[in-house]
Coordinates of C-alpha atoms in Angstrom, one line a residue:
X1 CA -78.9 -33.3 45.4
X2 CA -75.7 -34.4 47.1
X3 CA -75.6 -35.1 50.9
X4 CA -72.1 -33.7 51.1
X5 CA -73.4 -30.3 50.0
X6 CA -75.9 -29.9 52.8
X7 CA -75.2 -27.3 55.5
X8 CA -76.8 -27.2 58.9
X9 CA -78.6 -30.1 60.6
X10 CA -77.9 -31.6 64.0
X11 CA -76.7 -35.2 64.2
X12 CA -79.1 -38.0 64.0
X13 CA -81.1 -38.5 67.1
X14 CA -81.3 -42.3 67.2
X15 CA -78.5 -44.6 66.3
X16 CA -80.1 -47.9 66.9
X17 CA -78.4 -50.7 64.9
X18 CA -80.2 -52.4 62.1
X19 CA -82.7 -54.9 63.5
X20 CA -85.9 -56.6 62.6
X21 CA -87.9 -54.4 64.9
X22 CA -89.9 -51.5 63.4
X23 CA -89.0 -48.1 64.6
X24 CA -91.5 -46.4 66.9
X25 CA -93.2 -43.5 65.1
X26 CA -94.3 -41.0 67.8
X27 CA -96.1 -38.0 66.3
X28 CA -96.9 -36.1 69.4
X29 CA -97.9 -32.5 69.1
X30 CA -98.9 -30.4 66.1
X31 CA -96.4 -28.7 63.8
X32 CA -96.8 -25.0 63.7
X33 CA -96.6 -24.0 60.0
X34 CA -95.0 -20.7 60.8
X35 CA -91.9 -22.4 62.3
X36 CA -91.5 -25.6 60.3
X37 CA -88.4 -25.8 58.2
X38 CA -86.3 -28.7 56.9
X39 CA -82.6 -28.2 56.8
X40 CA -80.1 -30.2 54.8
X41 CA -78.4 -33.1 56.4
X42 CA -74.8 -32.3 57.3
X43 CA -74.7 -32.4 61.1
X44 CA -73.2 -29.7 63.3
X45 CA -70.3 -30.9 65.3
X46 CA -71.8 -31.2 68.8
X47 CA -75.5 -30.4 69.3
X48 CA -77.1 -30.8 72.7
X49 CA -80.2 -32.9 72.9
X50 CA -82.9 -32.4 75.5
X51 CA -83.6 -35.5 77.5
X52 CA -87.4 -34.9 77.4
X53 CA -89.6 -34.5 74.4
X54 CA -90.7 -31.0 73.3
X55 CA -93.2 -29.1 75.4
X56 CA -96.3 -27.6 73.9
X57 CA -94.5 -24.2 73.9
X58 CA -91.6 -25.8 72.0
X59 CA -93.9 -27.3 69.4
X60 CA -95.5 -23.9 68.9
X61 CA -92.4 -21.8 68.6
X62 CA -89.3 -23.8 67.6
X63 CA -88.4 -24.6 64.0
X64 CA -89.0 -28.2 62.9
X65 CA -86.1 -29.5 60.9
X66 CA -85.0 -32.6 59.1
X67 CA -82.5 -35.0 60.7
X68 CA -79.5 -36.4 58.9
X69 CA -80.3 -38.5 56.0
X70 CA -78.6 -41.9 56.4
X71 CA -76.3 -43.4 53.7
X72 CA -78.6 -46.4 53.4
X73 CA -81.5 -44.1 52.3
X74 CA -79.2 -42.6 49.6
X75 CA -78.3 -46.1 48.4
X76 CA -81.9 -47.2 48.0
X77 CA -82.7 -43.8 46.3
X78 CA -79.8 -44.5 43.9
X79 CA -81.3 -47.9 43.1
X80 CA -84.6 -46.3 42.5
X81 CA -82.9 -43.9 40.0
X82 CA -81.3 -46.9 38.2
X83 CA -84.7 -48.7 38.0
X84 CA -86.4 -45.6 36.7
X85 CA -83.5 -45.2 34.2
X86 CA -84.3 -48.7 33.0
X87 CA -88.0 -48.2 32.9
X88 CA -88.0 -44.9 30.9
X89 CA -85.2 -46.2 28.6
X90 CA -87.6 -48.9 27.4
X91 CA -90.8 -47.0 27.8
X92 CA -89.9 -43.8 25.9
X93 CA -89.7 -45.5 22.5
X94 CA -92.7 -47.7 23.0
X95 CA -95.3 -45.4 21.4
X96 CA -93.3 -45.1 18.2
X97 CA -92.3 -48.8 18.3
X98 CA -95.9 -49.9 18.4
X99 CA -97.6 -47.1 16.4
X100 CA -95.4 -46.6 13.4
X101 CA -94.4 -49.0 10.7
X102 CA -90.7 -49.9 10.1
X103 CA -90.7 -47.5 7.1
X104 CA -92.8 -44.5 6.3
X105 CA -94.4 -41.7 8.3
X106 CA -91.0 -40.1 8.8
X107 CA -90.8 -41.4 12.4
X108 CA -89.0 -44.5 13.8
X109 CA -91.3 -47.5 14.0
X110 CA -91.5 -51.3 14.1
X111 CA -95.0 -52.8 14.5
X112 CA -97.1 -50.2 12.6
X113 CA -100.3 -50.7 14.6
X114 CA -101.5 -47.1 14.8
X115 CA -101.9 -44.5 17.6
X116 CA -105.0 -46.0 19.3
X117 CA -103.5 -49.5 19.6
X118 CA -100.2 -48.0 20.8
X119 CA -102.0 -46.1 23.5
X120 CA -104.0 -49.1 24.4
X121 CA -100.9 -51.4 24.7
X122 CA -99.1 -48.8 26.8
X123 CA -102.2 -48.7 29.1
X124 CA -102.0 -52.5 29.2
X125 CA -98.4 -52.4 30.5
X126 CA -99.4 -49.9 33.2
X127 CA -102.4 -52.1 34.1
X128 CA -100.2 -55.1 34.8
X129 CA -97.5 -52.9 36.5
X130 CA -100.0 -51.3 38.9
X131 CA -102.3 -54.2 39.6
X132 CA -99.5 -56.4 40.9
X133 CA -98.3 -54.1 43.7
X134 CA -101.3 -55.1 45.8
X135 CA -100.2 -58.7 45.8
X136 CA -96.5 -57.7 46.1
X137 CA -97.3 -55.4 49.0
X138 CA -99.0 -58.3 50.9
X139 CA -95.9 -60.4 50.2
X140 CA -93.6 -57.7 51.5
X141 CA -95.6 -57.1 54.7
X142 CA -96.5 -60.7 55.4
X143 CA -93.9 -63.1 54.0
X144 CA -90.7 -61.9 52.3
X145 CA -90.2 -58.4 53.6
X146 CA -89.5 -55.4 51.4
X147 CA -85.9 -56.3 50.6
X148 CA -86.5 -59.8 49.2
X149 CA -89.6 -58.5 47.4
X150 CA -87.4 -56.0 45.6
X151 CA -84.8 -58.5 44.6
X152 CA -87.3 -61.1 43.3
X153 CA -89.1 -58.4 41.4
X154 CA -85.9 -57.2 39.8
X155 CA -85.4 -60.8 38.5
X156 CA -88.7 -60.8 36.7
X157 CA -88.1 -57.3 35.5
X158 CA -84.7 -58.3 34.0
X159 CA -86.2 -61.3 32.2
X160 CA -89.0 -59.2 30.7
X161 CA -86.6 -56.6 29.3
X162 CA -84.3 -59.4 27.9
X163 CA -87.3 -60.8 26.1
X164 CA -88.2 -57.4 24.7
X165 CA -84.6 -56.9 23.5
X166 CA -84.4 -60.3 21.8
X167 CA -87.7 -59.9 19.9
X168 CA -86.9 -56.3 18.8
X169 CA -83.8 -57.1 16.8
X170 CA -84.4 -56.9 13.0
X171 CA -84.3 -60.7 12.3
X172 CA -86.9 -61.3 15.0
X173 CA -89.1 -58.5 13.7
X174 CA -88.8 -59.9 10.2
X175 CA -89.9 -63.3 11.5
X176 CA -93.0 -61.8 13.1
X177 CA -91.9 -62.2 16.7
X178 CA -92.3 -58.5 17.6
X179 CA -95.9 -58.5 18.9
X180 CA -95.8 -61.8 20.8
X181 CA -92.5 -60.8 22.4
X182 CA -93.9 -57.4 23.3
X183 CA -96.9 -58.8 25.1
X184 CA -94.9 -61.5 26.9
X185 CA -92.3 -58.9 27.9
X186 CA -95.1 -56.5 29.1
X187 CA -96.4 -59.2 31.5
X188 CA -93.0 -59.9 33.0
X189 CA -92.0 -56.3 33.1
X190 CA -95.3 -55.4 34.7
X191 CA -94.9 -58.0 37.4
X192 CA -91.4 -56.7 38.1
X193 CA -92.4 -53.0 38.1
X194 CA -95.3 -53.8 40.4
X195 CA -93.1 -55.6 42.9
X196 CA -90.5 -52.8 42.9
X197 CA -93.1 -50.0 43.2
X198 CA -94.9 -51.6 46.2
X199 CA -91.8 -51.6 48.3
X200 CA -89.0 -49.3 47.2
X201 CA -90.5 -46.0 48.5
X202 CA -91.4 -47.3 52.0
X203 CA -88.1 -49.3 52.1
X204 CA -86.2 -46.0 51.5
X205 CA -88.1 -44.2 54.3
X206 CA -87.5 -47.2 56.6
X207 CA -83.8 -46.4 56.6
X208 CA -84.6 -43.2 58.6
X209 CA -83.8 -44.1 62.2
X210 CA -85.0 -40.8 63.7
X211 CA -88.2 -41.3 65.7
X212 CA -90.7 -38.8 67.0
X213 CA -89.7 -35.2 67.8
X214 CA -86.8 -34.1 70.0
X215 CA -85.3 -30.7 70.9
X216 CA -81.7 -30.1 70.0
X217 CA -79.5 -27.0 70.3
X218 CA -77.4 -26.1 67.3
X219 CA -73.9 -24.7 67.6
X220 CA -75.4 -21.3 66.8
X221 CA -77.3 -21.6 70.1
X222 CA -80.7 -21.9 68.4
X223 CA -83.0 -24.6 69.8
X224 CA -84.8 -26.6 67.1
X225 CA -87.0 -29.7 66.9
X226 CA -85.7 -32.5 64.8
X227 CA -88.9 -34.1 63.4
X228 CA -89.4 -37.5 62.0
X229 CA -92.1 -36.4 59.6
X230 CA -90.0 -33.6 58.2
X231 CA -87.2 -36.0 57.7
X232 CA -89.5 -38.4 55.9
X233 CA -90.6 -35.6 53.6
X234 CA -87.0 -34.8 52.8
X235 CA -86.2 -38.5 52.1
X236 CA -89.1 -38.7 49.7
X237 CA -88.0 -35.6 47.9
X238 CA -84.5 -37.1 47.5
X239 CA -86.0 -40.4 46.4
X240 CA -88.2 -38.6 43.9
X241 CA -85.3 -36.4 42.6
X242 CA -83.2 -39.5 42.0
X243 CA -86.0 -41.2 40.2
X244 CA -86.4 -38.3 37.9
X245 CA -82.6 -38.2 37.2
X246 CA -83.2 -41.8 36.0
X247 CA -86.2 -40.7 33.9
X248 CA -83.8 -38.6 31.7
X249 CA -82.7 -41.9 30.1
X250 CA -85.6 -41.3 27.7
X251 CA -83.5 -38.6 26.0
X252 CA -80.7 -41.0 25.1
X253 CA -83.1 -43.8 24.4
X254 CA -85.1 -42.1 21.7
X255 CA -81.9 -40.8 20.1
X256 CA -80.6 -44.4 19.9
X257 CA -84.0 -45.6 18.7
X258 CA -83.8 -43.1 15.8
X259 CA -80.2 -43.7 14.7
X260 CA -79.3 -47.2 15.9
X261 CA -82.6 -49.1 16.3
X262 CA -85.1 -49.9 19.1
X263 CA -83.1 -52.9 20.3
X264 CA -80.2 -50.6 21.5
X265 CA -82.6 -48.6 23.7
X266 CA -83.8 -51.9 25.3
X267 CA -80.2 -53.0 25.8
X268 CA -79.4 -49.8 27.7
X269 CA -82.5 -50.5 29.8
X270 CA -81.3 -54.0 30.6
X271 CA -77.8 -52.8 31.6
X272 CA -79.2 -50.1 33.9
X273 CA -81.5 -52.5 35.8
X274 CA -78.7 -55.0 36.2
X275 CA -76.4 -52.3 37.7
X276 CA -79.1 -51.1 40.1
X277 CA -79.8 -54.7 41.2
X278 CA -76.1 -55.3 41.9
X279 CA -75.9 -52.2 44.1
X280 CA -79.0 -53.4 46.0
X281 CA -77.4 -56.8 46.5
X282 CA -74.1 -55.4 47.6
X283 CA -75.8 -53.2 50.2
X284 CA -77.9 -56.0 51.7
X285 CA -76.0 -56.1 55.0
X286 CA -76.3 -52.3 55.6
X287 CA -80.1 -52.0 55.3
X288 CA -82.6 -51.9 58.0
X289 CA -85.0 -54.6 57.0
X290 CA -88.5 -54.4 58.4
X291 CA -89.6 -57.9 59.6
X292 CA -92.6 -59.3 57.8
X293 CA -95.5 -60.5 60.0
X294 CA -96.1 -64.1 59.1
X295 CA -99.9 -64.0 59.8
X296 CA -100.4 -60.6 58.1
X297 CA -102.6 -61.7 55.2
X298 CA -104.7 -64.0 57.4
X299 CA -105.2 -61.3 60.0
X300 CA -105.9 -58.6 57.5
X301 CA -108.5 -60.6 55.6
X302 CA -110.1 -62.0 58.8
X303 CA -110.4 -58.5 60.4
X304 CA -111.9 -57.0 57.2
X305 CA -114.3 -60.0 57.1
X306 CA -115.4 -59.3 60.6
X307 CA -116.0 -55.7 59.8
X308 CA -118.0 -56.5 56.7
X309 CA -120.2 -59.1 58.5
X310 CA -120.7 -56.4 61.2
X311 CA -122.3 -54.0 58.7
X312 CA -119.1 -52.6 57.4
X313 CA -118.2 -51.4 60.9
X314 CA -114.6 -51.9 62.1
X315 CA -115.7 -51.8 65.7
X316 CA -117.2 -55.2 65.0
X317 CA -113.6 -56.5 64.5
X318 CA -112.6 -55.5 68.0
X319 CA -111.4 -58.5 70.1
X320 CA -113.9 -57.8 72.9
X321 CA -116.8 -57.6 70.5
X322 CA -115.8 -60.8 68.7
X323 CA -115.5 -62.6 72.1
X324 CA -118.8 -61.3 73.4
X325 CA -120.9 -61.7 70.3
X326 CA -119.3 -64.7 68.7
X327 CA -117.4 -66.4 71.4
X328 CA -114.1 -66.4 69.4
X329 CA -110.7 -65.2 70.3
X330 CA -109.0 -63.3 67.5
X331 CA -105.2 -63.1 66.8
X332 CA -105.1 -59.2 66.9
X333 CA -105.6 -56.5 69.5
X334 CA -107.4 -53.2 69.6
X335 CA -104.4 -51.3 68.2
X336 CA -104.4 -53.5 65.1
X337 CA -108.0 -52.5 64.4
X338 CA -107.2 -48.9 64.9
X339 CA -104.2 -49.2 62.6
X340 CA -106.5 -50.7 60.0
X341 CA -109.1 -48.0 60.5
X342 CA -106.4 -45.3 59.9
X343 CA -105.2 -47.1 56.8
X344 CA -108.7 -47.3 55.3
X345 CA -109.4 -43.7 56.1
X346 CA -106.1 -42.7 54.3
X347 CA -107.3 -44.6 51.2
X348 CA -110.1 -42.1 50.7
X349 CA -107.5 -39.5 49.7
X350 CA -106.6 -41.6 46.6
X351 CA -110.1 -41.9 45.2
X352 CA -109.4 -39.3 42.5
X353 CA -105.9 -40.7 41.7
X354 CA -107.1 -42.7 38.6
X355 CA -108.2 -39.4 36.9
X356 CA -105.0 -37.6 38.0
X357 CA -102.8 -40.4 36.6
X358 CA -104.8 -40.5 33.4
X359 CA -104.1 -36.8 32.8
X360 CA -100.5 -37.0 34.0
X361 CA -99.6 -40.0 31.8
X362 CA -100.6 -38.2 28.6
X363 CA -96.9 -37.1 28.8
X364 CA -96.0 -40.6 27.6
X365 CA -98.8 -41.3 25.1
X366 CA -100.9 -38.7 23.4
X367 CA -98.5 -35.8 24.0
X368 CA -95.7 -37.9 22.3
X369 CA -98.0 -38.3 19.3
X370 CA -98.9 -34.6 19.4
X371 CA -95.2 -33.7 19.2
X372 CA -94.9 -36.1 16.2
X373 CA -97.5 -33.9 14.4
X374 CA -95.3 -30.8 15.0
X375 CA -92.1 -29.5 13.5
X376 CA -89.4 -30.9 15.9
X377 CA -86.4 -29.5 14.0
X378 CA -84.6 -32.8 13.9
X379 CA -85.2 -33.7 17.5
X380 CA -86.9 -37.1 18.0
X381 CA -90.6 -36.5 18.8
X382 CA -90.6 -38.8 21.8
X383 CA -87.6 -37.0 23.3
X384 CA -89.9 -34.1 24.1
X385 CA -91.5 -36.1 27.0
X386 CA -88.1 -35.9 28.8
X387 CA -88.8 -32.3 29.4
X388 CA -91.0 -33.4 32.3
X389 CA -88.2 -35.0 34.4
X390 CA -85.9 -32.0 33.6
X391 CA -88.5 -29.6 35.0
X392 CA -89.0 -31.9 38.0
X393 CA -85.3 -31.9 38.8
X394 CA -85.4 -28.1 38.9
X395 CA -88.7 -28.0 40.9
X396 CA -87.8 -30.4 43.7
X397 CA -84.9 -28.3 45.2
X398 CA -86.9 -25.1 44.5
X399 CA -89.7 -26.3 46.6
X400 CA -87.5 -27.8 49.4
X401 CA -85.3 -24.7 49.7
X402 CA -87.5 -21.8 48.7
X403 CA -91.2 -22.4 48.3
X404 CA -91.9 -24.4 51.6
X405 CA -89.8 -22.1 53.8
X406 CA -91.5 -19.1 52.3
X407 CA -94.9 -20.7 53.0
X408 CA -93.8 -21.3 56.6
X409 CA -93.0 -17.6 57.0
X410 CA -96.4 -16.7 55.7
X411 CA -97.9 -19.1 58.3
X412 CA -99.3 -21.3 55.5
X413 CA -99.2 -25.0 56.5
X414 CA -98.0 -27.1 53.5
X415 CA -99.7 -30.2 54.8
X416 CA -99.7 -33.2 52.4
X417 CA -103.3 -32.8 51.5
X418 CA -102.9 -29.1 50.8
X419 CA -99.9 -29.7 48.5
X420 CA -101.8 -32.5 46.8
X421 CA -104.8 -30.2 46.1
X422 CA -102.6 -27.5 44.6
X423 CA -100.8 -30.2 42.5
X424 CA -104.1 -31.5 41.1
X425 CA -105.0 -27.9 40.0
X426 CA -101.7 -27.6 38.2
X427 CA -102.3 -30.9 36.3
X428 CA -105.7 -29.6 35.2
X429 CA -104.1 -26.5 34.0
X430 CA -101.5 -28.5 32.0
X431 CA -104.3 -30.4 30.2
X432 CA -105.9 -27.0 29.3
X433 CA -102.6 -25.9 27.8
X434 CA -102.3 -29.2 25.9
X435 CA -105.8 -28.6 24.4
X436 CA -104.7 -25.2 23.2
X437 CA -101.5 -26.6 21.7
X438 CA -103.5 -29.3 19.8
X439 CA -105.8 -26.6 18.4
X440 CA -102.7 -24.7 17.2
X441 CA -101.6 -27.9 15.5
X442 CA -105.0 -28.2 13.8
X443 CA -104.8 -24.5 12.7
X444 CA -101.6 -25.1 10.8
X445 CA -100.9 -26.6 7.4
X446 CA -100.3 -28.6 5.4
X447 CA -102.8 -31.1 6.9
X448 CA -104.7 -29.0 9.5
X449 CA -106.9 -31.2 11.6
X450 CA -105.6 -34.4 10.0
X451 CA -101.8 -34.0 10.6
X452 CA -99.5 -36.5 8.8
X453 CA -102.6 -38.1 7.1
X454 CA -103.2 -35.9 4.0
X455 CA -101.5 -36.1 0.6
X456 CA -99.6 -32.9 1.3
X457 CA -97.7 -34.5 4.1
X458 CA -95.6 -36.5 1.6
X459 CA -96.7 -39.9 3.0
X460 CA -96.4 -38.6 6.6
X461 CA -92.9 -37.0 6.3
X462 CA -94.1 -33.4 6.6
X463 CA -95.7 -32.5 9.9
X464 CA -98.0 -29.4 10.4
X465 CA -95.8 -26.3 10.5
X466 CA -96.0 -25.4 14.2
X467 CA -93.1 -25.7 16.5
X468 CA -92.9 -28.3 19.2
X469 CA -91.7 -25.6 21.6
X470 CA -95.4 -24.8 22.2
X471 CA -95.4 -28.0 24.3
X472 CA -92.8 -26.8 26.8
X473 CA -95.4 -25.1 29.1
X474 CA -97.4 -28.3 29.2
X475 CA -94.5 -30.2 30.7
X476 CA -93.4 -27.4 33.0
X477 CA -96.8 -27.0 34.6
X478 CA -97.3 -30.7 34.8
X479 CA -93.9 -31.1 36.5
X480 CA -94.8 -28.5 39.2
X481 CA -98.1 -30.3 39.8
X482 CA -96.3 -33.7 40.0
X483 CA -93.8 -32.5 42.7
X484 CA -96.7 -31.2 44.7
X485 CA -99.0 -34.2 44.6
X486 CA -96.9 -37.2 44.0
X487 CA -94.2 -36.6 46.6
X488 CA -96.9 -35.6 49.1
X489 CA -99.0 -38.7 48.3
X490 CA -96.1 -41.1 49.1
X491 CA -95.3 -39.1 52.3
X492 CA -98.9 -39.3 53.3
X493 CA -99.1 -43.0 52.8
X494 CA -96.0 -43.7 54.7
X495 CA -96.9 -41.6 57.7
X496 CA -100.4 -42.9 57.9
X497 CA -99.5 -46.6 57.8
X498 CA -98.5 -48.7 60.8
X499 CA -95.1 -50.3 60.4
X500 CA -96.7 -53.7 59.4
X501 CA -98.8 -52.1 56.7
X502 CA -96.5 -49.7 54.9
X503 CA -95.9 -51.7 51.7
X504 CA -99.6 -52.7 51.5
X505 CA -100.8 -49.1 51.8
X506 CA -98.2 -47.9 49.3
X507 CA -99.5 -50.7 47.0
X508 CA -103.0 -49.3 47.3
X509 CA -101.8 -46.0 45.8
X510 CA -100.3 -48.1 42.9
X511 CA -103.7 -49.8 42.4
X512 CA -105.1 -46.4 41.4
X513 CA -102.6 -46.5 38.5
X514 CA -104.2 -49.8 37.4
X515 CA -107.6 -48.1 37.5
X516 CA -106.1 -45.3 35.5
X517 CA -105.0 -47.9 32.9
X518 CA -108.5 -49.2 32.6
X519 CA -109.6 -45.6 32.0
X520 CA -106.8 -45.2 29.5
X521 CA -108.0 -48.3 27.6
X522 CA -111.5 -46.9 27.6
X523 CA -110.6 -43.6 26.1
X524 CA -107.9 -44.9 23.7
X525 CA -110.3 -45.3 20.8
X526 CA -110.9 -41.6 20.9
X527 CA -107.2 -40.8 20.6
X528 CA -107.1 -39.9 16.9
X529 CA -107.5 -37.0 14.6
X530 CA -109.6 -34.8 14.5
X531 CA -110.8 -35.5 18.1
X532 CA -107.7 -34.6 20.1
X533 CA -108.7 -31.1 21.2
X534 CA -112.0 -32.5 22.6
X535 CA -110.1 -35.3 24.3
X536 CA -107.7 -32.9 26.1
X537 CA -110.6 -30.6 26.9
X538 CA -112.4 -33.5 28.6
X539 CA -109.3 -34.3 30.6
X540 CA -109.2 -30.7 31.7
X541 CA -112.8 -30.7 32.8
X542 CA -112.5 -34.0 34.7
X543 CA -109.4 -32.9 36.5
X544 CA -110.9 -29.6 37.4
X545 CA -113.9 -31.2 39.0
X546 CA -111.8 -33.8 40.7
X547 CA -109.5 -31.1 42.2
X548 CA -112.5 -29.2 43.5
X549 CA -114.0 -32.3 45.1
X550 CA -110.7 -33.3 46.7
X551 CA -110.0 -29.8 48.1
X552 CA -113.5 -29.6 49.5
X553 CA -113.1 -32.8 51.5
X554 CA -109.4 -32.9 52.4
X555 CA -108.0 -29.3 52.4
X556 CA -108.0 -29.3 56.2
X557 CA -107.2 -33.0 56.7
X558 CA -104.0 -34.1 58.4

């Protein structure tokens, strides 16, 4: 995705200079699904803009398109790609680093703690990474602002990777520093990842200066509506695409792990994060920085406290109610309570996210171990997980330029909750395929349902004779599901949140990842032979039920 390659979009509506004031987000009218289409962002030379907003007839009949994507959004998306490059460069080798011994079993290793412990420690890293965004989100909205939160988080992140690097070099491993360094690094990296994840997505969308909906006339004479919400969807697609480019670092990382040692993978991660942070610092004067609200935390907790004391009813937090019933003047207005109500209602959508993440993240844990039980024909087994971002890179432009426009022509409205439901169904399907692949592994020799663990495996050097290519459909289907639900979830969170709650609401979505990590820790003891078919089947069943429940409640939700 390159902004210079995009073809036909009118110039940006609003060119207000960077300021501390949050952009107004007018969402008047209803998008007609039969006419909605996002164009790429190269502006036509001289579009005409109507002075008034679109009429009801315009909203019903004109195409809704994306405005021009600002350079600042591309810079933050580039930083996100560098951060994801760093994360996956260190994360991709971790299962082997923890699971396998330094010699034996035919796979690279260092600590030799087994598959269950490796899966549990990976879940611990995610638990730390996705618990901290709640606190970081409050810091971003109430004290530091998103930009400072990102910079401080990068400092913690960098320190954690450096610790992991220093304790993974052979002399440190020989001295027994590997496990202690790993846990310490996981805590620092988790804090850093949490801070970044709470703010980077909304900070990217903050750079969009288009507000509301306005009618413009293209050079072709066609009248269109340039729509803030469509522009935000496009920004999140670009953001997600860049992040998945970064995720390809796993391919290089696992190759370096195999031939040069784990420490080289961690060094590459360190360099990538440093380069991304430098770009973020150099661009600091270009960015729109949303001003934090100094009393945010106190107001939030106090308003929620009033609602709880009033029988879990937000109407009890209204200023007039507080004055009439309790004789107190509160530091918020009616609109603040309505913003809080909308944010809490949006949180219901993420109730099933822990189950979704648990299934999706099998790509980085048990599916890595599964490929290690298969014939990989010289390819590192943990390189197979990089198939997921490759398929995502293909799926994002496919959806933006083909699938969504086609759905519009069929008068199907690809609202975020609809896309999320379809994505969840695809994740369930991917787990069903994974169960079938695991059964194929168990049906093959030499070790059948105990791969790498029988005498015929030559001390773990000979996997079961079934090709790792059977895993390809798992990653392809999972990637399609990911594009549908993950991009849509971030878009939904941003559009539903008031300007002073965007990082906090994004952090709530990250908290579901922490709950997923708790689930991951709970199921990790079952992640061993010969139970893996049953494990994947259980994931399939849970995801199928969750998809049905979500669709039942939210299919028609805006």
